[in-house]
DNA sequence: TTCTCATGGAACTTGATATGTTACGTGTGT
DNA sequence: ACACACGTAACATATCAAGTTCCATGAGAA
């Protein structure tokens, strides 16, 4: 099935912004992600509404982080995206009249609910600051160049 | 995102077959599921290859269960369907050069892997016989009518 | 003011994929 | 022969993330 990679994408954007002094334009971010500026703006819309980021128009404008990275979890980001479905599979019907299907739904539904709860728990336990710290650890281990852009160059 | 309901569907079919004496045609099963006979045949193709069910052509033909329900788990059924992806979300890229994305992928990937493993564990722990037993429990609790067909009537 | 930059948002296109449908071939029993 | 039922291919549909184009709006610079 087709995958939804918005959460992964928006986190990538946020960490890049965290490393960048001053605002980053949608165009810069799009280049870093190998995509289109409009896609970036769509991704960020929900985050802006929640006040996690801020946007300025005109010269010197762009996106800025507007929150404490230690206070925002991946769960917050996930919710800002509109809580997209996490599981690619589910029950055929809700509240079916067929007892056979009820039995199937009950068994599968339990498993699905647990898996979803697990993911949300994990998201809630991870802050953006933790992700950033992991990045800096990798950076130190690798050599220390902070020139992120070149890692995205084609 | 669009959901894949094949596992739910194929289990529904199997339990109906288990309750039905003699073969069931794709047409009967399709009516019970509110779908098309060809869809049923597609669903069953993998199960037939694995020997979980058997099909006969011509008069009096149709589908028959060809395995011990106590020996087949939902995991077996899931694999017979070709192991469709369970999660609706994932990482934007595999093995990215960008350290930021590596950090994101590592964090999310761990959570995704755990959720998937949890689902597979649950599938492996549930046999078709267990599902069938659950159905019979519901049936006894509700009244005892075994006329399943009418529960599907429009 | 006028020009350029950058976001905001609508509308359209694309690609992937589960599901639905039609059509035809093959084999089986009456 | 004939009707039944599976097997398969081919095509249609629906959904949705992702990509793209276009224009409006607002902010700073010349």
Tab-separated table of C-alpha atoms (C1' of nucleotides) in Angstrom:
chain	number	residue	atom	x	y	z
A	1	UNK	CA	0.000	0.000	0.000
A	2	UNK	CA	0.942	3.604	-0.484
A	3	UNK	CA	2.680	5.055	2.546
A	4	UNK	CA	2.146	8.380	4.240
A	5	UNK	CA	5.543	9.901	5.019
A	6	UNK	CA	4.425	13.260	6.312
A	7	UNK	CA	5.518	12.669	9.886
A	8	UNK	CA	8.988	11.636	8.817
A	9	UNK	CA	9.121	14.591	6.455
A	10	UNK	CA	7.962	17.228	8.861
A	11	UNK	CA	10.443	16.079	11.507
A	12	UNK	CA	13.210	16.292	8.972
A	13	UNK	CA	12.178	19.854	8.230
A	14	UNK	CA	11.966	20.821	11.884
A	15	UNK	CA	15.428	19.518	12.712
A	16	UNK	CA	16.897	21.348	9.764
A	17	UNK	CA	15.257	24.521	10.976
A	18	UNK	CA	16.634	23.914	14.446
A	19	UNK	CA	20.167	23.794	13.032
A	20	UNK	CA	19.732	26.862	10.892
A	21	UNK	CA	20.227	30.352	12.266
A	22	UNK	CA	17.414	32.648	11.160
A	23	UNK	CA	14.378	31.831	9.026
A	24	UNK	CA	14.441	29.219	6.284
A	25	UNK	CA	12.340	29.679	3.189
A	26	UNK	CA	10.069	26.971	1.829
A	27	UNK	CA	12.364	26.885	-1.153
A	28	UNK	CA	15.452	26.102	0.937
A	29	UNK	CA	13.613	23.418	2.847
A	30	UNK	CA	12.192	21.958	-0.327
A	31	UNK	CA	15.675	21.669	-1.797
A	32	UNK	CA	16.875	19.928	1.351
A	33	UNK	CA	13.990	17.469	1.138
A	34	UNK	CA	14.085	16.947	-2.604
A	35	UNK	CA	10.561	18.183	-3.063
A	36	UNK	CA	8.465	21.229	-3.856
A	37	UNK	CA	8.073	24.420	-1.759
A	38	UNK	CA	4.293	24.067	-1.823
A	39	UNK	CA	4.590	20.642	-0.238
A	40	UNK	CA	6.587	22.209	2.591
A	41	UNK	CA	3.952	24.867	3.184
A	42	UNK	CA	1.267	22.211	3.319
A	43	UNK	CA	3.255	20.191	5.820
A	44	UNK	CA	3.838	23.222	8.016
A	45	UNK	CA	0.297	24.592	7.985
A	46	UNK	CA	-0.822	22.510	10.946
A	47	UNK	CA	2.324	23.277	12.916
A	48	UNK	CA	1.859	26.980	12.402
A	49	UNK	CA	-1.724	26.842	13.675
A	50	UNK	CA	-0.472	25.224	16.847
A	51	UNK	CA	2.267	27.789	17.251
A	52	UNK	CA	5.140	25.323	16.906
A	53	UNK	CA	6.544	27.312	14.002
A	54	UNK	CA	6.096	30.786	12.672
A	55	UNK	CA	6.199	32.160	9.144
A	56	UNK	CA	7.112	35.588	7.816
A	57	UNK	CA	6.505	36.925	4.362
A	58	UNK	CA	8.713	39.107	2.223
A	59	UNK	CA	12.447	39.722	2.229
A	60	UNK	CA	14.283	37.798	4.894
A	61	UNK	CA	11.106	35.881	5.575
A	62	UNK	CA	10.567	32.156	5.937
A	63	UNK	CA	9.966	29.643	8.680
A	64	UNK	CA	11.188	29.833	12.262
A	65	UNK	CA	10.795	27.473	15.181
A	66	UNK	CA	8.566	29.088	17.769
A	67	UNK	CA	8.559	26.532	20.546
A	68	UNK	CA	10.801	24.889	23.117
A	69	UNK	CA	12.092	21.714	21.501
A	70	UNK	CA	12.116	20.061	24.908
A	71	UNK	CA	8.397	20.689	25.323
A	72	UNK	CA	7.146	19.325	22.023
A	73	UNK	CA	6.841	15.596	21.439
A	74	UNK	CA	6.451	13.660	18.229
A	75	UNK	CA	2.878	13.087	19.358
A	76	UNK	CA	2.258	16.827	19.266
A	77	UNK	CA	3.673	16.967	15.768
A	78	UNK	CA	1.603	13.974	14.735
A	79	UNK	CA	-1.551	15.656	15.984
A	80	UNK	CA	-0.627	18.869	14.211
A	81	UNK	CA	-0.626	16.852	11.000
A	82	UNK	CA	-4.233	15.897	11.645
A	83	UNK	CA	-3.658	12.485	13.207
A	84	UNK	CA	-3.351	10.599	9.933
A	85	UNK	CA	-4.117	6.880	10.159
A	86	UNK	CA	-1.132	4.868	11.337
A	87	UNK	CA	-2.216	1.409	10.259
A	88	UNK	CA	-2.486	0.256	6.686
A	89	UNK	CA	-5.038	-2.376	7.499
A	90	UNK	CA	-8.261	-2.556	9.443
A	91	UNK	CA	-11.655	-4.120	9.684
A	92	UNK	CA	-13.882	-4.388	6.660
A	93	UNK	CA	-16.901	-2.935	8.420
A	94	UNK	CA	-17.738	-1.221	11.669
A	95	UNK	CA	-20.538	-2.665	13.789
A	96	UNK	CA	-21.452	-5.458	11.374
A	97	UNK	CA	-24.646	-7.455	11.878
A	98	UNK	CA	-22.842	-10.682	11.063
A	99	UNK	CA	-21.618	-12.466	14.183
A	100	UNK	CA	-18.771	-14.016	12.238
A	101	UNK	CA	-17.531	-10.621	11.279
A	102	UNK	CA	-17.999	-9.384	14.821
A	103	UNK	CA	-15.706	-12.120	16.063
A	104	UNK	CA	-13.112	-11.285	13.424
A	105	UNK	CA	-13.346	-7.567	14.119
A	106	UNK	CA	-12.982	-8.055	17.835
A	107	UNK	CA	-9.815	-10.103	17.497
A	108	UNK	CA	-8.172	-7.936	14.864
A	109	UNK	CA	-9.442	-4.709	16.391
A	110	UNK	CA	-7.749	-5.498	19.675
A	111	UNK	CA	-4.448	-6.060	17.944
A	112	UNK	CA	-4.810	-2.924	15.844
A	113	UNK	CA	-5.729	-0.810	18.842
A	114	UNK	CA	-2.725	-2.083	20.752
A	115	UNK	CA	-0.347	-1.384	17.908
A	116	UNK	CA	-1.710	2.101	17.483
A	117	UNK	CA	-1.524	2.776	21.215
A	118	UNK	CA	2.069	1.596	21.214
A	119	UNK	CA	2.996	4.007	18.467
A	120	UNK	CA	1.282	6.928	20.173
A	121	UNK	CA	3.041	6.057	23.427
A	122	UNK	CA	6.372	6.070	21.664
A	123	UNK	CA	5.617	9.339	19.941
A	124	UNK	CA	4.602	10.906	23.212
A	125	UNK	CA	7.841	9.851	24.862
A	126	UNK	CA	10.087	11.448	22.269
A	127	UNK	CA	10.716	15.189	22.217
A	128	UNK	CA	12.127	17.168	19.334
A	129	UNK	CA	15.055	17.955	21.622
A	130	UNK	CA	15.787	14.240	21.956
A	131	UNK	CA	15.818	13.875	18.178
A	132	UNK	CA	18.099	16.873	17.886
A	133	UNK	CA	20.438	15.437	20.502
A	134	UNK	CA	20.595	12.172	18.577
A	135	UNK	CA	21.494	14.117	15.465
A	136	UNK	CA	24.302	15.976	17.223
A	137	UNK	CA	25.644	12.697	18.517
A	138	UNK	CA	25.766	11.319	15.000
A	139	UNK	CA	27.374	14.523	13.812
A	140	UNK	CA	30.131	14.369	16.437
A	141	UNK	CA	30.752	10.705	15.690
A	142	UNK	CA	31.067	11.344	11.997
A	143	UNK	CA	33.346	14.313	11.875
A	144	UNK	CA	31.653	17.510	12.793
A	145	UNK	CA	30.857	19.223	9.517
A	146	UNK	CA	27.712	21.238	10.006
A	147	UNK	CA	27.239	21.893	6.332
A	148	UNK	CA	24.030	19.941	6.048
A	149	UNK	CA	23.132	21.202	2.612
A	150	UNK	CA	25.814	19.262	0.831
A	151	UNK	CA	24.436	15.991	2.117
A	152	UNK	CA	21.339	16.663	0.110
A	153	UNK	CA	23.026	17.746	-3.054
A	154	UNK	CA	22.190	15.554	-6.003
B	1	UNK	CA	-5.131	6.784	3.482
B	2	UNK	CA	-6.790	3.888	1.738
B	3	UNK	CA	-6.968	0.808	3.938
B	4	UNK	CA	-6.253	-2.764	3.042
B	5	UNK	CA	-8.991	-4.972	4.456
B	6	UNK	CA	-7.995	-8.258	2.913
B	7	UNK	CA	-7.017	-9.931	6.156
B	8	UNK	CA	-10.319	-9.044	7.770
B	9	UNK	CA	-12.149	-10.161	4.656
B	10	UNK	CA	-10.439	-13.469	4.206
B	11	UNK	CA	-10.982	-14.390	7.860
B	12	UNK	CA	-14.651	-13.608	7.468
B	13	UNK	CA	-14.784	-15.922	4.494
B	14	UNK	CA	-12.943	-18.710	6.281
B	15	UNK	CA	-15.213	-18.650	9.301
B	16	UNK	CA	-18.277	-18.753	7.110
B	17	UNK	CA	-16.846	-21.759	5.328
B	18	UNK	CA	-16.158	-23.398	8.655
B	19	UNK	CA	-19.826	-23.076	9.595
B	20	UNK	CA	-21.088	-24.328	6.289
B	21	UNK	CA	-21.435	-28.039	5.543
B	22	UNK	CA	-20.023	-28.838	2.135
B	23	UNK	CA	-18.394	-26.518	-0.391
B	24	UNK	CA	-19.372	-22.871	-0.735
B	25	UNK	CA	-19.251	-21.211	-4.119
B	26	UNK	CA	-17.537	-17.881	-4.700
B	27	UNK	CA	-20.977	-16.531	-5.465
B	28	UNK	CA	-22.378	-17.517	-2.073
B	29	UNK	CA	-19.371	-16.086	-0.284
B	30	UNK	CA	-19.506	-12.904	-2.324
B	31	UNK	CA	-23.137	-12.402	-1.369
B	32	UNK	CA	-22.256	-12.897	2.286
B	33	UNK	CA	-19.474	-10.314	2.016
B	34	UNK	CA	-21.330	-7.835	-0.125
B	35	UNK	CA	-18.816	-8.065	-2.909
B	36	UNK	CA	-18.010	-9.791	-6.188
B	37	UNK	CA	-17.191	-13.483	-6.727
B	38	UNK	CA	-13.967	-12.567	-8.491
B	39	UNK	CA	-12.816	-10.703	-5.408
B	40	UNK	CA	-13.352	-13.853	-3.380
B	41	UNK	CA	-11.295	-15.935	-5.797
B	42	UNK	CA	-8.496	-13.421	-5.622
B	43	UNK	CA	-8.530	-13.463	-1.841
B	44	UNK	CA	-8.454	-17.242	-1.739
B	45	UNK	CA	-5.731	-17.771	-4.321
B	46	UNK	CA	-2.910	-17.546	-1.785
B	47	UNK	CA	-4.708	-19.753	0.700
B	48	UNK	CA	-5.238	-22.416	-1.903
B	49	UNK	CA	-1.563	-22.439	-2.827
B	50	UNK	CA	-0.717	-23.080	0.801
B	51	UNK	CA	-3.283	-25.829	1.081
B	52	UNK	CA	-5.439	-24.077	3.663
B	53	UNK	CA	-8.447	-24.331	1.377
B	54	UNK	CA	-9.371	-26.372	-1.643
B	55	UNK	CA	-11.486	-25.549	-4.692
B	56	UNK	CA	-13.545	-27.767	-6.953
B	57	UNK	CA	-15.032	-26.897	-10.295
B	58	UNK	CA	-18.380	-27.837	-11.751
B	59	UNK	CA	-21.647	-28.941	-10.179
B	60	UNK	CA	-21.498	-29.079	-6.414
B	61	UNK	CA	-18.114	-27.402	-6.546
B	62	UNK	CA	-16.807	-24.471	-4.554
B	63	UNK	CA	-14.479	-23.825	-1.672
B	64	UNK	CA	-13.704	-26.165	1.213
B	65	UNK	CA	-11.482	-25.783	4.228
B	66	UNK	CA	-8.569	-28.185	3.916
B	67	UNK	CA	-6.708	-27.637	7.159
B	68	UNK	CA	-7.009	-28.071	10.894
B	69	UNK	CA	-8.336	-24.777	12.223
B	70	UNK	CA	-6.338	-25.329	15.401
B	71	UNK	CA	-3.106	-25.476	13.436
B	72	UNK	CA	-3.470	-22.333	11.358
B	73	UNK	CA	-2.838	-18.931	12.862
B	74	UNK	CA	-3.788	-15.498	11.604
B	75	UNK	CA	-0.105	-15.091	10.847
B	76	UNK	CA	-0.293	-18.007	8.418
B	77	UNK	CA	-3.269	-16.392	6.737
B	78	UNK	CA	-1.507	-13.043	6.649
B	79	UNK	CA	1.477	-14.610	4.961
B	80	UNK	CA	-0.754	-16.381	2.482
B	81	UNK	CA	-2.014	-12.959	1.452
B	82	UNK	CA	1.531	-11.969	0.569
B	83	UNK	CA	2.434	-10.113	3.777
B	84	UNK	CA	0.850	-6.816	2.833
B	85	UNK	CA	2.283	-3.789	4.651
B	86	UNK	CA	0.703	-3.279	8.044
B	87	UNK	CA	1.682	0.312	8.719
B	88	UNK	CA	0.301	3.294	6.874
B	89	UNK	CA	3.316	5.422	7.600
B	90	UNK	CA	7.052	5.060	7.342
B	91	UNK	CA	10.318	6.799	6.678
B	92	UNK	CA	10.713	9.083	3.699
B	93	UNK	CA	13.925	7.444	2.561
B	94	UNK	CA	15.989	4.410	3.346
B	95	UNK	CA	19.660	4.943	4.154
B	96	UNK	CA	19.672	8.699	3.647
B	97	UNK	CA	22.945	10.609	3.490
B	98	UNK	CA	21.517	13.389	5.632
B	99	UNK	CA	22.356	12.919	9.299
B	100	UNK	CA	19.204	14.754	10.312
B	101	UNK	CA	17.116	12.286	8.403
B	102	UNK	CA	19.139	9.409	9.831
B	103	UNK	CA	18.233	10.555	13.325
B	104	UNK	CA	14.571	10.854	12.407
B	105	UNK	CA	14.537	7.488	10.688
B	106	UNK	CA	16.194	5.777	13.607
B	107	UNK	CA	13.649	7.066	16.104
B	108	UNK	CA	10.594	6.454	13.973
B	109	UNK	CA	11.917	3.198	12.555
B	110	UNK	CA	12.280	1.719	16.014
B	111	UNK	CA	8.678	2.567	16.828
B	112	UNK	CA	7.433	1.226	13.517
B	113	UNK	CA	9.370	-1.992	13.864
B	114	UNK	CA	7.999	-2.544	17.338
B	115	UNK	CA	4.428	-1.938	16.267
B	116	UNK	CA	4.789	-4.311	13.362
B	117	UNK	CA	6.376	-6.961	15.545
B	118	UNK	CA	3.543	-6.599	18.028
B	119	UNK	CA	0.965	-7.195	15.332
B	120	UNK	CA	2.762	-10.232	13.983
B	121	UNK	CA	3.069	-11.637	17.498
B	122	UNK	CA	-0.648	-11.211	18.039
B	123	UNK	CA	-1.438	-12.789	14.694
B	124	UNK	CA	0.781	-15.737	15.486
B	125	UNK	CA	-0.949	-16.291	18.806
B	126	UNK	CA	-4.444	-16.504	17.333
B	127	UNK	CA	-5.657	-19.629	15.571
B	128	UNK	CA	-8.659	-19.886	13.306
B	129	UNK	CA	-10.123	-22.266	15.882
B	130	UNK	CA	-9.920	-19.529	18.499
B	131	UNK	CA	-11.780	-17.149	16.231
B	132	UNK	CA	-14.386	-19.787	15.532
B	133	UNK	CA	-14.803	-20.433	19.255
B	134	UNK	CA	-15.333	-16.744	19.844
B	135	UNK	CA	-17.989	-16.732	17.174
B	136	UNK	CA	-19.808	-19.672	18.748
B	137	UNK	CA	-19.723	-17.920	22.087
B	138	UNK	CA	-21.378	-14.874	20.592
B	139	UNK	CA	-23.892	-17.091	18.861
B	140	UNK	CA	-24.858	-18.859	22.080
B	141	UNK	CA	-25.126	-15.567	23.902
B	142	UNK	CA	-27.376	-14.082	21.278
B	143	UNK	CA	-29.894	-16.799	20.762
B	144	UNK	CA	-28.584	-19.661	18.789
B	145	UNK	CA	-29.870	-19.102	15.268
B	146	UNK	CA	-27.348	-20.529	12.872
B	147	UNK	CA	-28.894	-18.911	9.834
B	148	UNK	CA	-25.960	-16.694	9.070
B	149	UNK	CA	-27.151	-15.665	5.647
B	150	UNK	CA	-29.957	-13.518	6.901
B	151	UNK	CA	-27.531	-11.335	8.847
B	152	UNK	CA	-26.050	-10.265	5.566
B	153	UNK	CA	-29.291	-9.626	3.752
B	154	UNK	CA	-29.679	-6.048	2.653
C	1	DT	C1'	5.697	54.156	-5.435
C	2	DT	C1'	7.437	50.223	-7.553
C	3	DC	C1'	9.833	45.962	-7.535
C	4	DT	C1'	11.143	41.703	-5.536
C	5	DC	C1'	10.655	38.163	-2.257
C	6	DA	C1'	8.052	34.825	0.291
C	7	DT	C1'	3.948	32.895	2.239
C	8	DG	C1'	-1.235	31.390	1.544
C	9	DG	C1'	-4.292	28.848	-0.804
C	10	DA	C1'	-6.928	26.983	-4.672
C	11	DA	C1'	-6.966	23.857	-8.470
C	12	DC	C1'	-5.098	20.437	-11.188
C	13	DT	C1'	-2.030	16.386	-12.300
C	14	DT	C1'	0.309	12.174	-11.130
C	15	DG	C1'	1.177	7.657	-9.172
C	16	DA	C1'	0.076	3.780	-6.419
C	17	DT	C1'	-3.127	0.407	-4.994
C	18	DA	C1'	-7.280	-1.955	-3.044
C	19	DT	C1'	-11.546	-2.927	-4.843
C	20	DG	C1'	-15.103	-3.719	-8.348
C	21	DT	C1'	-16.506	-5.457	-12.912
C	22	DT	C1'	-16.609	-7.777	-17.401
C	23	DA	C1'	-15.211	-11.326	-20.339
C	24	DC	C1'	-13.454	-15.630	-21.700
C	25	DG	C1'	-11.202	-20.025	-20.996
C	26	DT	C1'	-11.072	-24.570	-18.564
C	27	DG	C1'	-12.636	-28.388	-16.229
C	28	DT	C1'	-16.494	-31.167	-13.962
C	29	DG	C1'	-20.826	-33.369	-13.267
C	30	DT	C1'	-25.645	-33.984	-14.985
D	1	DA	C1'	-24.587	-31.137	-25.167
D	2	DC	C1'	-25.351	-28.320	-21.275
D	3	DA	C1'	-25.018	-25.906	-17.013
D	4	DC	C1'	-22.080	-24.928	-13.291
D	5	DA	C1'	-18.053	-23.041	-11.018
D	6	DC	C1'	-13.313	-21.915	-10.775
D	7	DG	C1'	-8.955	-19.307	-13.040
D	8	DT	C1'	-7.210	-15.451	-15.109
D	9	DA	C1'	-6.623	-11.434	-17.639
D	10	DA	C1'	-8.052	-6.896	-18.618
D	11	DC	C1'	-10.229	-2.909	-17.558
D	12	DA	C1'	-12.709	0.525	-14.522
D	13	DT	C1'	-13.186	3.049	-10.159
D	14	DA	C1'	-12.066	5.290	-5.796
D	15	DT	C1'	-8.908	7.134	-2.675
D	16	DC	C1'	-5.111	9.715	-1.241
D	17	DA	C1'	-0.240	11.366	-0.698
D	18	DA	C1'	2.686	13.895	-3.412
D	19	DG	C1'	3.864	16.993	-7.032
D	20	DT	C1'	2.850	21.108	-9.786
D	21	DT	C1'	0.995	25.524	-11.547
D	22	DC	C1'	-1.102	29.808	-10.758
D	23	DC	C1'	-2.466	33.933	-8.609
D	24	DA	C1'	-3.343	36.794	-4.523
D	25	DT	C1'	-1.446	39.004	-0.414
D	26	DG	C1'	1.745	41.136	2.462
D	27	DA	C1'	6.516	42.760	3.735
D	28	DG	C1'	10.888	44.832	2.962
D	29	DA	C1'	14.219	47.145	-0.386
D	30	DA	C1'	15.355	50.401	-4.035
